[in-house]
XYZ file of C-alpha atoms in Angstrom:
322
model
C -84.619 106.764 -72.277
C -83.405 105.528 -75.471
C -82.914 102.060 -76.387
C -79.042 101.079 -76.862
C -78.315 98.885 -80.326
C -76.046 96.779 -79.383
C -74.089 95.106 -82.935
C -73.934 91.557 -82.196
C -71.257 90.825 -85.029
C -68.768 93.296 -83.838
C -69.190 92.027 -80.288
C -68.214 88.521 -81.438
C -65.398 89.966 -83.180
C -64.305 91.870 -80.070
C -64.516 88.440 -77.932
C -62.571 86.498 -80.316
C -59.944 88.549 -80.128
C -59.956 89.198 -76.496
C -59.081 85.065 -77.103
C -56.737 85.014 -79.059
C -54.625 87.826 -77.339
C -54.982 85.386 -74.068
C -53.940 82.826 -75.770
C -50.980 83.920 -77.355
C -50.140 85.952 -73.765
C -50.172 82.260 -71.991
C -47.841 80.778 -74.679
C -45.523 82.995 -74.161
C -45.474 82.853 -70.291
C -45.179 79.183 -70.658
C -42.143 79.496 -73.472
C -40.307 81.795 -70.588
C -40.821 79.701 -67.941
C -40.697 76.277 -69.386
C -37.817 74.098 -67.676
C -36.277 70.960 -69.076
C -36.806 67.939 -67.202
C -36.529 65.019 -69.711
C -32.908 64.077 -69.272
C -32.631 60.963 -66.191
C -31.158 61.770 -62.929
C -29.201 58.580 -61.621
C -28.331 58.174 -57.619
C -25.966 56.390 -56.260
C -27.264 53.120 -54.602
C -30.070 51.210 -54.965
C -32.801 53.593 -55.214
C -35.333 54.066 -58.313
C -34.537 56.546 -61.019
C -37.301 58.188 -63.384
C -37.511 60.383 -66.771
C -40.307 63.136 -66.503
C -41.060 65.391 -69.549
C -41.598 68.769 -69.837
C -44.869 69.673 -69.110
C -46.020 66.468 -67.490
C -48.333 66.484 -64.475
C -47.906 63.064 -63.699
C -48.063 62.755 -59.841
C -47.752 59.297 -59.238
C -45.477 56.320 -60.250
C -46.072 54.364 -63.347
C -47.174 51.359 -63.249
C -48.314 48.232 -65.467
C -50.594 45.513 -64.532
C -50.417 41.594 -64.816
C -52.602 39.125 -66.002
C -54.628 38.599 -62.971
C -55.050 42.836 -63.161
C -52.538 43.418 -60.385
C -49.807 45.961 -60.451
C -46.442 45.094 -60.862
C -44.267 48.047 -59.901
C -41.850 47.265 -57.364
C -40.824 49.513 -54.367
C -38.009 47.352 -53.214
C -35.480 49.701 -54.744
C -35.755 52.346 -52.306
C -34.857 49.545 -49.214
C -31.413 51.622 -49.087
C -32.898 55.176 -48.367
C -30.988 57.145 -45.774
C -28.156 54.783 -46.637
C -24.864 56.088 -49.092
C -21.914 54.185 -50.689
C -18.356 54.461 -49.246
C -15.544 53.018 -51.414
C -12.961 51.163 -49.612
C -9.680 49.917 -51.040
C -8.372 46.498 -50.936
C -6.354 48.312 -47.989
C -8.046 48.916 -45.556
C -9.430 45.572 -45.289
C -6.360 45.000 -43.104
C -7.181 48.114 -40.457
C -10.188 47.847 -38.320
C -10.748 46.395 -34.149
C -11.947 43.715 -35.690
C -9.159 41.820 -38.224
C -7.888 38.781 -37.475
C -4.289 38.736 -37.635
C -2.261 35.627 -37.625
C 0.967 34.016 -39.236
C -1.378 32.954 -41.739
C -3.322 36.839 -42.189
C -0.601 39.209 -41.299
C -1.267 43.231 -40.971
C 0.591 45.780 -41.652
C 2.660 47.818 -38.603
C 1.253 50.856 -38.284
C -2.172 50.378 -39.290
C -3.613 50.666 -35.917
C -5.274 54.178 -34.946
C -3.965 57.018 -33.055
C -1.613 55.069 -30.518
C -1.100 56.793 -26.723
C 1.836 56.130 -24.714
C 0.857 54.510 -21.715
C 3.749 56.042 -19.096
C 2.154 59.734 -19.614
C -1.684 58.632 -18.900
C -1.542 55.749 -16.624
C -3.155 55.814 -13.662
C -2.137 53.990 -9.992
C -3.900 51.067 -10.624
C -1.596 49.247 -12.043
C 2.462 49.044 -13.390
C 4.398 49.440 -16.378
C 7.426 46.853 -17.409
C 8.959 49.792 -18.883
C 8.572 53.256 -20.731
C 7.308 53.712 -24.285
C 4.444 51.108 -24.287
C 2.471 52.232 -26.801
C -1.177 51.356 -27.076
C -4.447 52.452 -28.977
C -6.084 55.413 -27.985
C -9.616 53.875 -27.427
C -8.127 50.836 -25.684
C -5.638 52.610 -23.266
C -9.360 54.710 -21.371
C -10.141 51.094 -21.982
C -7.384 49.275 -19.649
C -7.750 52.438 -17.015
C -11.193 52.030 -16.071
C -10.819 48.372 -16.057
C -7.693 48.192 -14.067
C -9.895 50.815 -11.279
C -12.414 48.703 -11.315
C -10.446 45.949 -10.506
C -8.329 47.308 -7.649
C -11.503 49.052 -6.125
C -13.173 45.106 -6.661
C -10.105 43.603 -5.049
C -8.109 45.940 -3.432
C -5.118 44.917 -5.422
C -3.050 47.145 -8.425
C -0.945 44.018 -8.587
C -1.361 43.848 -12.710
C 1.873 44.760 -14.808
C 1.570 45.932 -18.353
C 4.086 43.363 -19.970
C 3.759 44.103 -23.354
C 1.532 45.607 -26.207
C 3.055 46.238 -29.565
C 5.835 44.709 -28.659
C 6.386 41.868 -25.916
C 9.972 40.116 -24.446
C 9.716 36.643 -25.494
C 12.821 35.554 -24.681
C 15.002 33.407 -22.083
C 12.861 34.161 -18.249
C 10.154 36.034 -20.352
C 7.077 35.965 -18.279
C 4.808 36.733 -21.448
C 6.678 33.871 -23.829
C 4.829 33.567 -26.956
C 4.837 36.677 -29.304
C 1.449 36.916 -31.923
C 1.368 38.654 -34.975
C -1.551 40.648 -34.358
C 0.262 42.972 -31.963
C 1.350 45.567 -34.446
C -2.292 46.447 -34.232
C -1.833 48.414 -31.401
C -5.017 46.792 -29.247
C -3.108 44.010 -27.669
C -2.024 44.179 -24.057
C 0.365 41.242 -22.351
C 0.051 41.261 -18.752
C 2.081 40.063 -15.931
C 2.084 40.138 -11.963
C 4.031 41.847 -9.015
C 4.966 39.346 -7.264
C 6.714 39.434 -3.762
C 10.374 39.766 -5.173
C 10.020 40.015 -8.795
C 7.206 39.762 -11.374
C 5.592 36.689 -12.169
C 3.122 35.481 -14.981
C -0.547 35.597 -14.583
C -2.276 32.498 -14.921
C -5.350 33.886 -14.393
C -6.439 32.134 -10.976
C -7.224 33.267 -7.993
C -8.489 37.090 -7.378
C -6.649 38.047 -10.434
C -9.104 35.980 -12.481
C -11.698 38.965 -12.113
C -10.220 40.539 -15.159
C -10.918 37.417 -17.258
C -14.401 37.256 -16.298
C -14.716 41.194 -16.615
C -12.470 42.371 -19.445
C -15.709 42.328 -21.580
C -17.295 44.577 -19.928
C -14.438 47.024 -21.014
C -14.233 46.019 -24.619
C -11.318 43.289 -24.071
C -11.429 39.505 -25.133
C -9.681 37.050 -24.251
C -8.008 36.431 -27.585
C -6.880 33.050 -26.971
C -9.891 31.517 -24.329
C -9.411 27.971 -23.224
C -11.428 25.323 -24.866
C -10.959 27.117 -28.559
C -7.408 25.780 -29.319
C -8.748 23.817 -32.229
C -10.176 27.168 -33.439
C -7.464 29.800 -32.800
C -4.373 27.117 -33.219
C -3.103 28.234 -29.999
C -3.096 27.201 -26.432
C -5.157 29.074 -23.906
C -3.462 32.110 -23.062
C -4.677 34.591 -20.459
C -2.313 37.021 -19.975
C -2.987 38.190 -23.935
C -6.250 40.415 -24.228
C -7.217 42.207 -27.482
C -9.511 45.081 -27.345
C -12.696 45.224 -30.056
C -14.443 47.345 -28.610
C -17.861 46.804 -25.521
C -20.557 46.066 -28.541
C -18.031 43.412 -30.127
C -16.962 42.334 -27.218
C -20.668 41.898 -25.094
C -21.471 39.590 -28.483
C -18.273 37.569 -27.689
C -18.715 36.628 -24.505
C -22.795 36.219 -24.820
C -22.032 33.510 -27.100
C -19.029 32.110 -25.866
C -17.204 33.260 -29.472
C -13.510 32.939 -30.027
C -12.693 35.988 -32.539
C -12.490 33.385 -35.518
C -15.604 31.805 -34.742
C -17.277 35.198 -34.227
C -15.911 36.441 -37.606
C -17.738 33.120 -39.420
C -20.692 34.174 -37.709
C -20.531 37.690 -38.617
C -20.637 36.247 -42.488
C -24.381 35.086 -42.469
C -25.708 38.801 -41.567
C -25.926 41.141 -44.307
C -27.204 44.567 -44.746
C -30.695 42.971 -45.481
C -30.495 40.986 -42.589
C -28.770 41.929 -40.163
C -27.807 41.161 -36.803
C -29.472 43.341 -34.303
C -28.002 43.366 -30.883
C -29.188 45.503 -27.768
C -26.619 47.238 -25.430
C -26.538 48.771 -22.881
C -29.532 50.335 -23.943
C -28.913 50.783 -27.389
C -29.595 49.223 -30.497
C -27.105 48.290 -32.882
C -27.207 46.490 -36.425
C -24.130 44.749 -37.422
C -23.374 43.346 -41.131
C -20.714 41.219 -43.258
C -19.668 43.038 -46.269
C -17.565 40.630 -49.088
C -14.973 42.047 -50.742
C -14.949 42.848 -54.628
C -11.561 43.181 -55.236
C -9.646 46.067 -55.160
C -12.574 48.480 -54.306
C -15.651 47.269 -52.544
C -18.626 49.473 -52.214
C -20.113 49.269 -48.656
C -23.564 50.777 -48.020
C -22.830 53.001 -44.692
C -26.022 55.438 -43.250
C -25.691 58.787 -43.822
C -26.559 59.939 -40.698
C -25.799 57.838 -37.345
C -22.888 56.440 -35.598
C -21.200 53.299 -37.470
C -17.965 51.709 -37.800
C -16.595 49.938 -40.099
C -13.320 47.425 -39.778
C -11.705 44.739 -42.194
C -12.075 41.142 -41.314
C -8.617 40.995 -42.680
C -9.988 37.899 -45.190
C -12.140 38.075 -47.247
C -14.332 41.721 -46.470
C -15.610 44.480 -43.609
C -18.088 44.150 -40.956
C -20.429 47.020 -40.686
C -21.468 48.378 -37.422
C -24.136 50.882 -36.989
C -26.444 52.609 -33.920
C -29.765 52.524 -35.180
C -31.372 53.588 -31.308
């Protein structure tokens, strides 16, 4: 066989331009595919925000270091993740289970939520003064399983729905002081059958079990004796307000009047909150201050939570975390 010659200079020439041609083929992909990125995305809430370049392949955080050669980037920002903003007006500070409503922090009529009428969905268990007593939704399955559990505990339906938005205070009224926070819609005024006529309910005797069990169904007492100097009025059991079990197993575990579990409320925030275990469950409750006429209250986005005015000065935050 023949030897081959091969030409070393036109070789060279060939590979250079094989590299060039690859080269400029590369550019161009880049060119068509290159996207923008430099421009800064900002998110709502306390989370960290960065600028990346086109063409960067950073893959980690930036981060500077101090004297002693330690970094100094902070991670706190992203405490809020799985958390988003909800914007509530100066409003509904007043609307919640949880406002306090006095002469001195009136509410609105009407801002209650969905209201049922308690002569179509009573059951036996107990009696109604009259027709047209209106009374929240939530609180009204409320009063029916307690007032069954009472009669099957006693074997009395003795109990007589005096009152809720609305109460007789007048001349032989057996319910005789009227309170401002009615209008919610989550107050019920109770009075007794008695033998001849109906009589008030003083909260002795086998009756009583609703004062020492009306927690269990999300009721207070609103007005609990010993607490006068707290609530400005006199002890009052025939008045109940319903905030809900949670609210209410907190209450009573701590012996709270509604004011002085509304101060309490005002050392927990979303940082810190309070935790509190129910009935299996674990639940995170935090004070919120107001801002003014729009307050920005970090809420979960995913979860069950509630949120309700204090009626004061800002919301209380209530949220299933288990």
């Amino acid at each position: 066989m023949g030897k081959v010659h091969v030409n070393k200079g036109r070789v060279a020439i060939l590979l250079v331009g094989v590299v060039i041609s690859m080269a400029a083929v590369d550019s161009a992909r880049r060119e068509h595919f290159k996207v923008s990125t430099s421009s800064k995305v900002t998110v709502n809430g306390d989370f960290m925000s960065k600028s990346v370049s086109a063409g960067s392949d950073e893959s980690t955080l930036p981060f500077t270091l101090d004297e002693n050669g330690q970094p100094t980037t902070s991670l706190d920002c992203v405490k809020y993740v799985g958390m988003a903003e909800q914007q509530l007006g100066s409003d509904k500070m007043n609307q919640g289970l949880l406002v306090l409503a006095d002469s001195a922090h009136p509410v609105q009529e009407g801002s209650s939520n969905e209201m049922s009428d308690l002569f179509e969905s009573k059951n036996e268990c107990y009696s109604l003064i009259e027709e047209g007593v209106m009374l929240n939704t939530d609180a009204t399955e409320a009063l029916h399983s307690m007032m069954s559990a009472y009669q099957s505990a006693t074997g009395l339906n003795d109990f007589v729905v005096y009152g809720t938005t609305e109460t007789y205070t007048g001349e032989g009224s057996y319910c005789p002081r009227a309170f401002a926070e009615s209008v919610t819609g989550n107050t019920v005024d109770l009075a007794l059958n008695g033998y001849a006529s109906v009589i008030s309910f003083d909260g002795y005797d086998a009756e009583g079990w609703i004062l020492d069990n009306c927690a269990r169904y999300g009721f207070i007492v609103r007005y609990p004796q010993g607490k006068e100097e707290k609530t400005g009025e006199a002890f009052c059991p025939w008045h109940l307000r319903y905030v809900g079990k949670l609210h209410a197993a907190v209450i009573e575990k701590n012996g709270f009047c509604l004011e002085e579990y509304l101060e309490f409320l005002k050392d927990y925030t979303i940082d810190e909150p309070f935790a509190f275990t129910y009935d299996g469950a674990g639940y995170e409750i935090y004070y919120v201050p107001s801002e003014g006429d729009t307050t920005t209250v970090m809420v979960p986005i995913a979860g069950n939570y509630s949120v309700s005015g204090n009626n004061t000065d800002g919301f209380i935050v209530t949220c299933r975390k288990s």
